[in-house]
Amino acid sequence: YKRIDQPKQSKDELYQMGETFNNMIGQLEQNYVKQEQFVSNASHELKTPLTVIEAYADLLKRRGKETPELFDESIEAIQSESNRMKELIEQLLLLAKHDEQWKVTAEEVHINALIGEAVRSFCAGYKRKIEFDEKADVTVKSDAQKLKQLFYILMDNAHKYSKDTIYVSVERKRGKAVIEIIDRGGGIPTAELPKVFDRFYRVEKSRARASGGFGLGLSLAKELADAIGAEVKLDSVEGVGTTAQILL
Ligand code: ADP
């Protein structure tokens, strides 16, 4: 008779394995809840414009022929809500693509040219006064398209949440390229600042809804920045304005 020793697992090891499994399950649960919340938020946001479109279509069907003055108002509402839906679907697609990994390129990007061109098209498209200050001539290795998307999101917010001039600058600070977008709008309350990067988070939902946001812009901006190894920072004072920075 020969005694064979079983591999021994100490209590500590078993306890550690249990802990690891617990953490893994916790993480899976959290991801599942997040995913569920995302789908429910997205469906809700898509349903709202659809309800408005349905209501106007119904109104036109019932009273359009004998009340032609209803026509313009209804068509305008239908068009504006369809545009909102399109914008949301585009953002959702971009996020969905990210979940399957974006392809990131790294090419020489002349920041002044890229931002200058974006500012010009923004000025023309949104009819806004934008001052562009080139404090330095900066070229970096980055993904030009993603950087442009990121810049557009921050510009779009400055445009939506302020009325006066928007100030854009490009400079070099402590070895980094810094793109700054400053607006003199209503700003963001300090307590809300960490939350605005969450998907679907809006400060005062009704106010943001009136300006047309879904609360997806900044979460996309953060993900774009992470993808290209950049950083987005927001500094804001309620009633004074907001400074958004892209650091590369
Ligand atoms: P949205 O599409 O609603 O603008 P974002 O994710 O881009 O979504 O922003 C989240 C919220 O942060 C906005 O709804 C708005 O309340 C606030 N916010 C973002 N940028 C600004 C800004 N420049 N000025 C004031 N509030 C802002």
CSV table of C-alpha atoms and ligand atoms in Angstrom, one decimal:
chain,number,residue,atom,x,y,z
A,1,TYR,CA,0.0,0.0,0.0
A,2,LYS,CA,1.4,3.3,-1.1
A,3,ARG,CA,-0.1,6.5,0.0
A,4,ILE,CA,-0.5,9.0,-2.8
A,5,ASP,CA,-0.6,12.7,-1.7
A,6,GLN,CA,-3.5,14.7,-3.2
A,7,PRO,CA,-2.4,18.1,-4.4
A,8,LYS,CA,-3.3,20.2,-1.4
A,9,GLN,CA,-5.1,23.5,-1.8
A,10,SER,CA,-4.8,25.6,1.2
A,11,LYS,CA,-7.8,27.5,2.7
A,12,ASP,CA,-6.2,30.7,1.6
A,13,GLU,CA,-6.0,29.6,-2.0
A,14,LEU,CA,-9.6,28.4,-2.1
A,15,TYR,CA,-10.7,31.7,-0.5
A,16,GLN,CA,-8.7,33.6,-3.2
A,17,MET,CA,-10.3,31.6,-6.0
A,18,GLY,CA,-13.7,32.3,-4.6
A,19,GLU,CA,-13.0,36.0,-4.4
A,20,THR,CA,-11.8,36.0,-8.1
A,21,PHE,CA,-14.9,34.3,-9.2
A,22,ASN,CA,-17.1,36.7,-7.2
A,23,ASN,CA,-15.3,39.7,-8.8
A,24,MET,CA,-15.7,38.2,-12.3
A,25,ILE,CA,-19.4,37.6,-11.8
A,26,GLY,CA,-19.8,41.1,-10.3
A,27,GLN,CA,-18.1,42.6,-13.4
A,28,LEU,CA,-20.3,40.6,-15.8
A,29,GLU,CA,-23.4,41.6,-13.9
A,30,GLN,CA,-22.4,45.3,-14.0
A,31,ASN,CA,-21.7,45.1,-17.8
A,32,TYR,CA,-25.1,43.4,-18.3
A,33,VAL,CA,-26.9,46.1,-16.3
A,34,LYS,CA,-25.0,48.8,-18.2
A,35,GLN,CA,-25.9,47.2,-21.6
A,36,GLU,CA,-29.5,46.9,-20.5
A,37,GLN,CA,-29.6,50.5,-19.4
A,38,PHE,CA,-28.0,51.6,-22.7
A,39,VAL,CA,-30.6,49.8,-24.8
A,40,SER,CA,-33.5,51.1,-22.7
A,41,ASN,CA,-32.1,54.7,-22.9
A,42,ALA,CA,-31.6,54.5,-26.7
A,43,SER,CA,-35.0,53.1,-27.3
A,44,HIS,CA,-36.6,55.8,-25.2
A,45,GLU,CA,-34.7,58.5,-27.0
A,46,LEU,CA,-35.7,57.1,-30.4
A,47,LYS,CA,-39.3,56.7,-29.3
A,48,THR,CA,-39.7,60.4,-28.4
A,49,PRO,CA,-39.2,61.9,-31.9
A,50,LEU,CA,-41.2,59.0,-33.4
A,51,THR,CA,-44.1,59.9,-31.2
A,52,VAL,CA,-44.0,63.5,-32.4
A,53,ILE,CA,-43.8,62.4,-36.0
A,54,GLU,CA,-46.7,60.1,-35.6
A,55,ALA,CA,-48.8,62.8,-33.9
A,56,TYR,CA,-48.2,65.3,-36.7
A,57,ALA,CA,-48.8,62.7,-39.4
A,58,ASP,CA,-52.1,61.8,-37.8
A,59,LEU,CA,-53.0,65.5,-37.5
A,60,LEU,CA,-52.2,66.0,-41.2
A,61,LYS,CA,-54.3,63.0,-42.2
A,62,ARG,CA,-57.3,64.1,-40.2
A,63,ARG,CA,-57.3,67.9,-40.8
A,64,GLY,CA,-54.6,68.6,-43.4
A,65,LYS,CA,-57.0,69.0,-46.3
A,66,GLU,CA,-59.3,71.5,-44.8
A,67,THR,CA,-56.7,73.3,-42.8
A,68,PRO,CA,-53.7,74.0,-45.1
A,69,GLU,CA,-52.1,76.3,-42.5
A,70,LEU,CA,-51.3,73.1,-40.5
A,71,PHE,CA,-49.1,71.9,-43.4
A,72,ASP,CA,-46.0,74.1,-42.8
A,73,GLU,CA,-45.9,73.5,-39.0
A,74,SER,CA,-46.4,69.8,-39.4
A,75,ILE,CA,-43.8,69.3,-42.1
A,76,GLU,CA,-41.3,71.4,-40.1
A,77,ALA,CA,-41.8,69.4,-37.0
A,78,ILE,CA,-41.6,66.1,-38.9
A,79,GLN,CA,-38.4,67.2,-40.6
A,80,SER,CA,-36.8,68.4,-37.4
A,81,GLU,CA,-37.7,65.3,-35.4
A,82,SER,CA,-36.4,63.1,-38.3
A,83,ASN,CA,-33.1,65.0,-38.2
A,84,ARG,CA,-32.9,64.4,-34.5
A,85,MET,CA,-33.5,60.7,-35.0
A,86,LYS,CA,-30.8,60.6,-37.7
A,87,GLU,CA,-28.3,62.3,-35.5
A,88,LEU,CA,-29.0,59.9,-32.7
A,89,ILE,CA,-28.7,56.8,-34.9
A,90,GLU,CA,-25.4,58.1,-36.3
A,91,GLN,CA,-24.1,58.5,-32.7
A,92,LEU,CA,-25.4,55.1,-31.7
A,93,LEU,CA,-23.7,53.5,-34.8
A,94,LEU,CA,-20.5,55.2,-33.9
A,95,LEU,CA,-20.7,53.8,-30.3
A,96,ALA,CA,-21.6,50.4,-31.6
A,97,LYS,CA,-18.7,50.4,-33.9
A,98,HIS,CA,-16.4,51.3,-31.0
A,99,ASP,CA,-17.6,48.3,-29.1
A,100,GLU,CA,-16.2,46.2,-31.9
A,101,GLN,CA,-13.0,48.2,-31.8
A,102,TRP,CA,-12.3,51.2,-33.9
A,103,LYS,CA,-9.4,51.1,-36.4
A,104,VAL,CA,-7.0,53.8,-35.4
A,105,THR,CA,-4.5,55.3,-37.8
A,106,ALA,CA,-1.4,57.3,-37.0
A,107,GLU,CA,-0.4,59.9,-39.6
A,108,GLU,CA,1.4,63.3,-39.5
A,109,VAL,CA,-1.4,65.8,-38.7
A,110,HIS,CA,-0.8,69.5,-39.0
A,111,ILE,CA,-3.1,70.6,-36.2
A,112,ASN,CA,-3.3,74.2,-37.3
A,113,ALA,CA,-4.5,73.3,-40.8
A,114,LEU,CA,-7.0,70.6,-39.5
A,115,ILE,CA,-8.5,72.9,-36.8
A,116,GLY,CA,-8.4,76.0,-39.1
A,117,GLU,CA,-10.4,74.2,-41.7
A,118,ALA,CA,-12.9,72.8,-39.2
A,119,VAL,CA,-13.4,76.3,-37.7
A,120,ARG,CA,-14.1,77.8,-41.1
A,121,SER,CA,-16.7,75.2,-42.0
A,122,PHE,CA,-18.3,75.6,-38.6
A,123,CYS,CA,-18.4,79.4,-39.0
A,124,ALA,CA,-20.1,79.0,-42.4
A,125,GLY,CA,-22.5,76.1,-41.4
A,126,TYR,CA,-23.6,77.4,-38.0
A,127,LYS,CA,-23.2,81.1,-38.8
A,128,ARG,CA,-21.3,81.7,-35.6
A,129,LYS,CA,-18.5,84.1,-34.7
A,130,ILE,CA,-15.4,82.0,-33.9
A,131,GLU,CA,-12.0,83.4,-33.1
A,132,PHE,CA,-9.1,81.2,-34.0
A,133,ASP,CA,-5.8,81.9,-32.2
A,134,GLU,CA,-2.8,80.0,-33.5
A,135,LYS,CA,-0.4,80.3,-30.5
A,136,ALA,CA,2.0,77.8,-32.0
A,137,ASP,CA,2.5,75.8,-35.2
A,138,VAL,CA,1.8,72.2,-34.2
A,139,THR,CA,2.2,68.9,-36.0
A,140,VAL,CA,1.5,65.6,-34.3
A,141,LYS,CA,1.2,61.9,-35.1
A,142,SER,CA,-2.5,61.1,-34.8
A,143,ASP,CA,-5.7,59.9,-36.4
A,144,ALA,CA,-6.9,63.0,-38.3
A,145,GLN,CA,-10.4,61.8,-38.8
A,146,LYS,CA,-11.0,60.9,-35.1
A,147,LEU,CA,-9.4,64.0,-33.9
A,148,LYS,CA,-11.7,66.0,-36.2
A,149,GLN,CA,-14.8,64.1,-34.9
A,150,LEU,CA,-13.6,64.8,-31.3
A,151,PHE,CA,-13.2,68.5,-32.1
A,152,TYR,CA,-16.6,68.7,-33.7
A,153,ILE,CA,-18.3,67.3,-30.7
A,154,LEU,CA,-16.8,69.9,-28.4
A,155,MET,CA,-17.5,72.7,-30.9
A,156,ASP,CA,-21.0,71.5,-31.3
A,157,ASN,CA,-21.5,71.8,-27.5
A,158,ALA,CA,-20.0,75.2,-27.4
A,159,HIS,CA,-22.4,76.2,-30.1
A,160,LYS,CA,-25.5,74.6,-28.5
A,161,TYR,CA,-24.9,75.9,-25.0
A,162,SER,CA,-23.7,79.5,-25.7
A,163,LYS,CA,-24.6,82.4,-27.9
A,164,ASP,CA,-21.6,84.7,-28.0
A,165,THR,CA,-18.2,84.3,-29.7
A,166,ILE,CA,-16.5,80.9,-29.4
A,167,TYR,CA,-12.7,81.1,-28.9
A,168,VAL,CA,-10.5,78.3,-30.3
A,169,SER,CA,-6.7,78.1,-29.9
A,170,VAL,CA,-3.9,75.7,-30.7
A,171,GLU,CA,-0.7,75.8,-28.6
A,172,ARG,CA,2.1,73.7,-27.1
A,173,LYS,CA,2.1,73.3,-23.3
A,174,ARG,CA,4.6,71.1,-21.4
A,175,GLY,CA,5.4,69.0,-24.5
A,176,LYS,CA,1.8,68.5,-25.4
A,177,ALA,CA,-0.3,69.9,-28.2
A,178,VAL,CA,-3.3,71.6,-26.7
A,179,ILE,CA,-6.5,72.5,-28.5
A,180,GLU,CA,-8.8,74.8,-26.5
A,181,ILE,CA,-12.4,75.6,-27.1
A,182,ILE,CA,-13.9,78.4,-24.9
A,183,ASP,CA,-17.5,79.5,-24.7
A,184,ARG,CA,-19.2,82.1,-22.6
A,185,GLY,CA,-22.4,80.2,-22.1
A,186,GLY,CA,-24.3,79.0,-19.1
A,187,GLY,CA,-21.6,76.6,-18.0
A,188,ILE,CA,-22.0,73.3,-16.0
A,189,PRO,CA,-22.5,73.2,-12.2
A,190,THR,CA,-19.3,71.7,-10.5
A,191,ALA,CA,-21.2,68.8,-9.1
A,192,GLU,CA,-22.4,67.7,-12.5
A,193,LEU,CA,-19.0,68.0,-14.2
A,194,PRO,CA,-17.9,64.4,-13.5
A,195,LYS,CA,-21.2,63.0,-14.8
A,196,VAL,CA,-21.4,64.7,-18.2
A,197,PHE,CA,-19.1,62.1,-19.7
A,198,ASP,CA,-21.6,59.3,-18.9
A,199,ARG,CA,-23.7,58.0,-21.8
A,200,PHE,CA,-27.1,59.7,-22.0
A,201,TYR,CA,-26.3,62.1,-19.2
A,202,ARG,CA,-27.6,65.6,-19.6
A,203,VAL,CA,-27.6,68.5,-17.2
A,204,GLU,CA,-31.3,69.6,-16.8
A,205,LYS,CA,-32.8,67.2,-19.3
A,206,SER,CA,-35.4,69.7,-20.5
A,207,ARG,CA,-33.0,72.5,-21.2
A,208,ALA,CA,-30.6,70.1,-23.1
A,209,ARG,CA,-33.6,68.7,-25.0
A,210,ALA,CA,-34.5,72.2,-26.2
A,211,SER,CA,-31.0,72.6,-27.6
A,212,GLY,CA,-31.2,69.2,-29.2
A,213,GLY,CA,-28.7,67.0,-27.3
A,214,PHE,CA,-29.0,63.3,-26.4
A,215,GLY,CA,-26.2,63.2,-23.8
A,216,LEU,CA,-24.0,61.0,-26.0
A,217,GLY,CA,-21.6,63.6,-27.4
A,218,LEU,CA,-19.1,63.8,-24.5
A,219,SER,CA,-19.1,60.0,-23.9
A,220,LEU,CA,-18.2,59.6,-27.5
A,221,ALA,CA,-15.6,62.4,-27.2
A,222,LYS,CA,-14.0,60.5,-24.3
A,223,GLU,CA,-14.0,57.2,-26.2
A,224,LEU,CA,-12.5,58.9,-29.3
A,225,ALA,CA,-9.8,60.5,-27.1
A,226,ASP,CA,-9.0,57.2,-25.4
A,227,ALA,CA,-8.7,55.5,-28.8
A,228,ILE,CA,-6.2,58.0,-30.1
A,229,GLY,CA,-4.3,58.3,-26.8
A,230,ALA,CA,-5.5,61.9,-26.2
A,231,GLU,CA,-7.2,63.5,-23.2
A,232,VAL,CA,-10.3,65.6,-23.0
A,233,LYS,CA,-10.7,68.0,-20.1
A,234,LEU,CA,-13.6,70.2,-19.2
A,235,ASP,CA,-13.4,73.1,-16.9
A,236,SER,CA,-16.6,75.0,-16.3
A,237,VAL,CA,-18.1,77.7,-14.1
A,238,GLU,CA,-21.9,78.0,-14.0
A,239,GLY,CA,-23.0,81.3,-15.4
A,240,VAL,CA,-19.5,82.1,-16.8
A,241,GLY,CA,-18.7,79.5,-19.4
A,242,THR,CA,-16.9,76.4,-20.3
A,243,THR,CA,-13.3,75.6,-21.4
A,244,ALA,CA,-12.8,72.3,-23.2
A,245,GLN,CA,-9.3,71.0,-23.9
A,246,ILE,CA,-7.9,68.3,-26.1
A,247,LEU,CA,-4.4,67.3,-25.1
A,248,LEU,CA,-2.3,65.3,-27.5
B,1,ADP,P1,-25.5,66.6,-25.5
B,1,ADP,O1,-25.6,65.9,-26.8
B,1,ADP,O2,-26.8,66.6,-24.7
B,1,ADP,O3,-24.9,67.9,-25.6
B,1,ADP,P2,-23.1,65.8,-24.2
B,1,ADP,O4,-22.7,64.4,-23.8
B,1,ADP,O5,-22.2,66.4,-25.3
B,1,ADP,O6,-24.6,65.6,-24.7
B,1,ADP,O7,-23.1,66.7,-23.0
B,1,ADP,C1,-23.7,66.3,-21.8
B,1,ADP,C2,-24.3,67.5,-21.1
B,1,ADP,O8,-23.3,68.4,-20.6
B,1,ADP,C3,-25.2,68.4,-22.0
B,1,ADP,O9,-26.5,67.9,-22.1
B,1,ADP,C4,-25.1,69.7,-21.3
B,1,ADP,O10,-26.1,69.8,-20.3
B,1,ADP,C5,-23.7,69.7,-20.7
B,1,ADP,N1,-22.7,70.5,-21.5
B,1,ADP,C6,-21.8,69.9,-22.4
B,1,ADP,N2,-21.0,70.9,-22.9
B,1,ADP,C7,-21.5,72.0,-22.4
B,1,ADP,C8,-21.1,73.4,-22.6
B,1,ADP,N3,-20.1,73.8,-23.4
B,1,ADP,N4,-21.8,74.4,-21.9
B,1,ADP,C9,-22.8,74.0,-21.0
B,1,ADP,N5,-23.2,72.8,-20.8
B,1,ADP,C10,-22.6,71.8,-21.5
